[in-house]
PDB file of C-alpha atoms in Angstrom:
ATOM      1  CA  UNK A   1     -19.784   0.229 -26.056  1.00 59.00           C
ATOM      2  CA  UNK A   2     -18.102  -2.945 -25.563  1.00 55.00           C
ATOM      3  CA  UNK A   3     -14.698  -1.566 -26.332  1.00 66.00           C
ATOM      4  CA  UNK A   4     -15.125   1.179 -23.503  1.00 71.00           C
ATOM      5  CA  UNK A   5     -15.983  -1.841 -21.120  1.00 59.00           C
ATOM      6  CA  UNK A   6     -13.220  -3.682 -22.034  1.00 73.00           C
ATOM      7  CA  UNK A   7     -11.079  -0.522 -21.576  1.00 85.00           C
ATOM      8  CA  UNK A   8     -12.365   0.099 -18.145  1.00 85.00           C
ATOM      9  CA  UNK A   9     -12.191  -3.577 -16.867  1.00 90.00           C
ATOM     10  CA  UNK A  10      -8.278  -3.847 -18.157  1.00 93.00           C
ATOM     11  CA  UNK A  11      -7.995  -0.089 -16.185  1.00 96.00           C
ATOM     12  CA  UNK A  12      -9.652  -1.401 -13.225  1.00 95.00           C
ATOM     13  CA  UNK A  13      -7.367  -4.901 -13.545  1.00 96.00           C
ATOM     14  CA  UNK A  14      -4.159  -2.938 -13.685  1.00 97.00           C
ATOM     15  CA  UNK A  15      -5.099  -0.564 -10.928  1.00 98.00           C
ATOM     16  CA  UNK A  16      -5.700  -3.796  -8.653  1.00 98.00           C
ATOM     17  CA  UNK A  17      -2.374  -4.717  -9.940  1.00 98.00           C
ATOM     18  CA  UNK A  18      -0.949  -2.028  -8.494  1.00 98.00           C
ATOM     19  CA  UNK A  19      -2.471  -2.462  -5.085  1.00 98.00           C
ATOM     20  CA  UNK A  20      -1.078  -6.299  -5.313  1.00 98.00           C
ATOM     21  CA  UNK A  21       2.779  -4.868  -6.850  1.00 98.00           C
ATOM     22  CA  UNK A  22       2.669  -2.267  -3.391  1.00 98.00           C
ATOM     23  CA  UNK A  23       1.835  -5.350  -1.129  1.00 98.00           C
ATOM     24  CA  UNK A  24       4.720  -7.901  -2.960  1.00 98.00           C
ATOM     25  CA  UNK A  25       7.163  -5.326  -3.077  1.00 98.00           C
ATOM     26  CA  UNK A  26       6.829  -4.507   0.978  1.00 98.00           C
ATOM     27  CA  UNK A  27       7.190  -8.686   1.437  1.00 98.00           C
ATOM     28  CA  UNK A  28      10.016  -8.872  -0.807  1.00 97.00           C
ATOM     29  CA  UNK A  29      11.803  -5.558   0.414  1.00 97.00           C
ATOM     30  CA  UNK A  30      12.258  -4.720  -3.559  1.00 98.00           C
ATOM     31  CA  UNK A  31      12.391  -0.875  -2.673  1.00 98.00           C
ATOM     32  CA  UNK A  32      12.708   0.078  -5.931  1.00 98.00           C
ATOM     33  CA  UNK A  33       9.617  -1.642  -7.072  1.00 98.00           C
ATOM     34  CA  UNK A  34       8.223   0.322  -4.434  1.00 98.00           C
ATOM     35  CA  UNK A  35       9.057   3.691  -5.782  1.00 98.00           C
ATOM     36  CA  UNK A  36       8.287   2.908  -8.827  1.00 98.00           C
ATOM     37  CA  UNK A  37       4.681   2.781  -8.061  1.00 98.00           C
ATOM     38  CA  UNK A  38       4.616   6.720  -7.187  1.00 98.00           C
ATOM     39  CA  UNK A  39       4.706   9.368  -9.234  1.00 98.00           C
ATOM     40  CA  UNK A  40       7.506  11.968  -8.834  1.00 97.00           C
ATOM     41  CA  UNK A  41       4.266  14.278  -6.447  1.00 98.00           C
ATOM     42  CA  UNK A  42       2.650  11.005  -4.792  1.00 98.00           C
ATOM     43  CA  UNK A  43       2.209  11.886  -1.009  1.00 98.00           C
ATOM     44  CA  UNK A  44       1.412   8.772   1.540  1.00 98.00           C
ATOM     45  CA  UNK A  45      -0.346   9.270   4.703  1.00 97.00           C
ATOM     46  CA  UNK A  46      -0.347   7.022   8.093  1.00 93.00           C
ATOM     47  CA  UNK A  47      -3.529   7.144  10.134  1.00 88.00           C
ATOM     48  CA  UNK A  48      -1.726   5.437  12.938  1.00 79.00           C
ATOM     49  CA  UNK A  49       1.394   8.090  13.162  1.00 84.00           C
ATOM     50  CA  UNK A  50      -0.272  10.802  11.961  1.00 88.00           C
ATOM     51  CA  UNK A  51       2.348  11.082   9.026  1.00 91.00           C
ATOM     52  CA  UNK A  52       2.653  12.804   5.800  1.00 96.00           C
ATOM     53  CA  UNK A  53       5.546  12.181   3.236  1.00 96.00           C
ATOM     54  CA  UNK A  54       5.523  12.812   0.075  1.00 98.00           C
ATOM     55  CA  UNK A  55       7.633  12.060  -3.422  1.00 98.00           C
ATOM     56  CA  UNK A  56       8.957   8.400  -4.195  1.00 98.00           C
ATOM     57  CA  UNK A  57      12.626   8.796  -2.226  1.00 98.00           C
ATOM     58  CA  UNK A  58      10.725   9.647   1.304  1.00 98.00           C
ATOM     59  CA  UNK A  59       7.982   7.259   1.024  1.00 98.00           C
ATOM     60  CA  UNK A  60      10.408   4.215   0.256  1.00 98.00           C
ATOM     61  CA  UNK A  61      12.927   5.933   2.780  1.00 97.00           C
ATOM     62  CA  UNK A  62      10.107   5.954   5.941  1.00 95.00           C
ATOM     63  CA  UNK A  63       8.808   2.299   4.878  1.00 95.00           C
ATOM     64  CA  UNK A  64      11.885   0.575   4.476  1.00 96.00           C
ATOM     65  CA  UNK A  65      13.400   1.697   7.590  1.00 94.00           C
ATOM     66  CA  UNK A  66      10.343   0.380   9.303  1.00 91.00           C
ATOM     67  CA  UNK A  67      10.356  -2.645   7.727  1.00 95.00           C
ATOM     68  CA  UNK A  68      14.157  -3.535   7.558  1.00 93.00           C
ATOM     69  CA  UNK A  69      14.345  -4.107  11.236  1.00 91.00           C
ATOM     70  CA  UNK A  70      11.311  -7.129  10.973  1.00 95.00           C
ATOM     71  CA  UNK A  71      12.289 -10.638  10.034  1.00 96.00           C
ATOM     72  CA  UNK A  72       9.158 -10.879   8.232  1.00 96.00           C
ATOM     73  CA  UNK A  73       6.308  -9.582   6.341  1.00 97.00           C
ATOM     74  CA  UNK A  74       2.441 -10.901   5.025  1.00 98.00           C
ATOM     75  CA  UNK A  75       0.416  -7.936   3.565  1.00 97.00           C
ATOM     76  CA  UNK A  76      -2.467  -9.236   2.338  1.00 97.00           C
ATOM     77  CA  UNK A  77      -4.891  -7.316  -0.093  1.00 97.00           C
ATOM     78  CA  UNK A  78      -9.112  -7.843  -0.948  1.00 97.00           C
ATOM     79  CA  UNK A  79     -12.030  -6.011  -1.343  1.00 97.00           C
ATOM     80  CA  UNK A  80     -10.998  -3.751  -4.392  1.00 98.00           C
ATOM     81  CA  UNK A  81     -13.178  -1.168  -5.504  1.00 97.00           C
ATOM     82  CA  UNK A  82     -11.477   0.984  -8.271  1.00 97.00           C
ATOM     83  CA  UNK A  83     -13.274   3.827 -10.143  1.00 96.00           C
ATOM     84  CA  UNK A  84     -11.588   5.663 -12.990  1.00 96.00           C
ATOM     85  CA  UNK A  85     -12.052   9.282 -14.702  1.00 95.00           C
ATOM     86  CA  UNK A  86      -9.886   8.573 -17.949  1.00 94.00           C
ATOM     87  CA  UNK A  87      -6.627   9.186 -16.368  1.00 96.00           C
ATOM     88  CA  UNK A  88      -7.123   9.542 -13.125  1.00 97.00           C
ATOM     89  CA  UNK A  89      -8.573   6.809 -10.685  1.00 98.00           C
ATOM     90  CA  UNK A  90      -9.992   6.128  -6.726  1.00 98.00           C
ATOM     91  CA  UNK A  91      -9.227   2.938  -5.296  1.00 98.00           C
ATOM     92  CA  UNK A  92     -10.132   1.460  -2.269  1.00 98.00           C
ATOM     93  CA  UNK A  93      -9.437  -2.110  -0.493  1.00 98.00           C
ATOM     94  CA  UNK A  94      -8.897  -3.816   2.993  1.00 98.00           C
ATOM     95  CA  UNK A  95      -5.366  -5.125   3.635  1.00 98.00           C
ATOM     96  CA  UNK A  96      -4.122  -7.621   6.580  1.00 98.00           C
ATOM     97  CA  UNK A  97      -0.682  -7.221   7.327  1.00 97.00           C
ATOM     98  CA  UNK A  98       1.056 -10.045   9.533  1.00 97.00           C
ATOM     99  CA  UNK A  99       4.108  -8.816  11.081  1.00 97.00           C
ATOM    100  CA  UNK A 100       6.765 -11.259  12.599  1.00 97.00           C
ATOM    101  CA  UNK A 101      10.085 -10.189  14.566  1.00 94.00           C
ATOM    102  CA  UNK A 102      11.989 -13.073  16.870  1.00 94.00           C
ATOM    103  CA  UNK A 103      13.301 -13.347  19.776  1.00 89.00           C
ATOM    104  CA  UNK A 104      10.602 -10.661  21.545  1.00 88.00           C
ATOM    105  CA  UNK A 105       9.770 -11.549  24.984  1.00 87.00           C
ATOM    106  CA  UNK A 106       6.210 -10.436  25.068  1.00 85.00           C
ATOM    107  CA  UNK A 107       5.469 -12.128  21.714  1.00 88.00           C
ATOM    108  CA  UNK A 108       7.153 -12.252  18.012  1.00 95.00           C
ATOM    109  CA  UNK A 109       3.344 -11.189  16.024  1.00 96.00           C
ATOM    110  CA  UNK A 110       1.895  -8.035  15.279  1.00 96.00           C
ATOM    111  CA  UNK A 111      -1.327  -8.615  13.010  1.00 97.00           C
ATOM    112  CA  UNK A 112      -2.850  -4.829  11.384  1.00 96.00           C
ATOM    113  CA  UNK A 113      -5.747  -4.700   9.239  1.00 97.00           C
ATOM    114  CA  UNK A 114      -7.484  -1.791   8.041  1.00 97.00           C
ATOM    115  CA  UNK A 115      -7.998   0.187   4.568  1.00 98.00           C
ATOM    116  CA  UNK A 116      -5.897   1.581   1.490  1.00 98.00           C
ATOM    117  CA  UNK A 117      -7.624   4.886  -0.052  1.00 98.00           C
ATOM    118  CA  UNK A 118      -5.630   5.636  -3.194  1.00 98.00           C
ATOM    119  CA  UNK A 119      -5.821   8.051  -5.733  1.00 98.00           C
ATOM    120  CA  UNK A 120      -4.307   6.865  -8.984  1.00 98.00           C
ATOM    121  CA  UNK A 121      -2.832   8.451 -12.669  1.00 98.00           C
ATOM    122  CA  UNK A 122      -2.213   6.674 -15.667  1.00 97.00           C
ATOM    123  CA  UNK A 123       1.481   7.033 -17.322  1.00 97.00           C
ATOM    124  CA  UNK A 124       3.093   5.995 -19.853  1.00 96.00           C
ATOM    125  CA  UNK A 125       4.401   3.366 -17.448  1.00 95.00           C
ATOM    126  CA  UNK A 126       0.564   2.173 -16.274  1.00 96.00           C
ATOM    127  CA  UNK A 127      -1.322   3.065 -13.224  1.00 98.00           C
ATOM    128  CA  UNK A 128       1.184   4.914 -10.264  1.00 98.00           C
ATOM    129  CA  UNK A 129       0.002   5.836  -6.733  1.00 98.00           C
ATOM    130  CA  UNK A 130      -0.728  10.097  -6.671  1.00 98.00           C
ATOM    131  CA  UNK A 131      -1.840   9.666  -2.759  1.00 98.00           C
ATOM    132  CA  UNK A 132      -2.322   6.673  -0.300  1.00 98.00           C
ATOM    133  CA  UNK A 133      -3.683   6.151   2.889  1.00 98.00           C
ATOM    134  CA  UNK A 134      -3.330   4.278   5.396  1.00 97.00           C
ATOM    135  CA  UNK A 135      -6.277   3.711   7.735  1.00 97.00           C
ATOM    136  CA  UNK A 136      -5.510   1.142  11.010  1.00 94.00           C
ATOM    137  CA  UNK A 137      -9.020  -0.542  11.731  1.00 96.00           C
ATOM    138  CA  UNK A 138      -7.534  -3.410  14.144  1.00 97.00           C
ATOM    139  CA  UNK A 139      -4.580  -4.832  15.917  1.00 96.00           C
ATOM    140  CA  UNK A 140      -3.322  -7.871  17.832  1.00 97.00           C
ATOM    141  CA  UNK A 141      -0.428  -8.909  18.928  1.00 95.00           C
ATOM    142  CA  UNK A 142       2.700  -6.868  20.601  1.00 94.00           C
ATOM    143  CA  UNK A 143       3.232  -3.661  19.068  1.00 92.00           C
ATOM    144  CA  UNK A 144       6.825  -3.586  19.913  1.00 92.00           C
ATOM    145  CA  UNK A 145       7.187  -6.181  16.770  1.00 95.00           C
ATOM    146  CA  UNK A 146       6.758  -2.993  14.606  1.00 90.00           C
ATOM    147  CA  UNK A 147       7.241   0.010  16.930  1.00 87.00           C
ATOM    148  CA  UNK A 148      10.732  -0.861  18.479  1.00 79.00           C
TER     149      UNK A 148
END
């Protein structure tokens, strides 16, 4: 019994990781970090867009080009709820993402929150993403920061 608790709570720890390697990899613009958190038929959705990609090469392709054009980038994770099914896994959390472009006339911020759902699979190279989405809850800020 306390071997499968300690099995789930390292699961559940590395899953978080996960969320947390995402998040530092979008900051630090390590793009192959980033795909290596998919698996080869991981699909990513964006509530805000209405878009759908899916495999590692797309999903790094459509975030980095969005990203690449911002100075920089704070996207901040909490409220983690993981729930695993031996080698598959939910996950769930809030993010914050602070968005900062200069020189803008109608402001240099954009500030997102909203929620990651995530389904996960364990591999022999740990916990990668299957499926994420990406829910916008809020906004502040000027849009063209991110949309321009």
């Amino acid at each position: 019994m306390l071997q499968e608790l300690n099995s789930e709570l390292t699961d559940r720890a590395a899953i978080v990781a996960a969320a947390v390697a995402y998040a530092t990899a979008l900051d630090t613009r390590d793009w192959e970090a980033l795909g290596a958190l998919f698996t080869d038929d991981a699909c990513w959705e964006y509530s805000g867009s209405g878009e759908r990609l899916c495999g590692p090469d797309a999903i790094v392709a459509r975030i980095s080009t969005g990203l690449e054009r911002i100075d920089a980038t704070q996207h901040l994770n909490g409220n983690h709820v993981a729930a695993v099914h031996g080698d598959e896994a939910e996950h769930t959390c809030y993010y914050q993402a602070q968005h900062v472009r200069h020189g803008l006339p109608d402001g240099e911020k954009f500030l997102g929150g909203g929620r990651y759902d995530d389904r996960l699979r364990r591999t022999p190279d740990g916990w990668r993403f299957t499926h994420r989405r990406i829910t916008n809850i809020w906004s502040e800020g000027n849009p063209a920061v991110v949309t321009s």
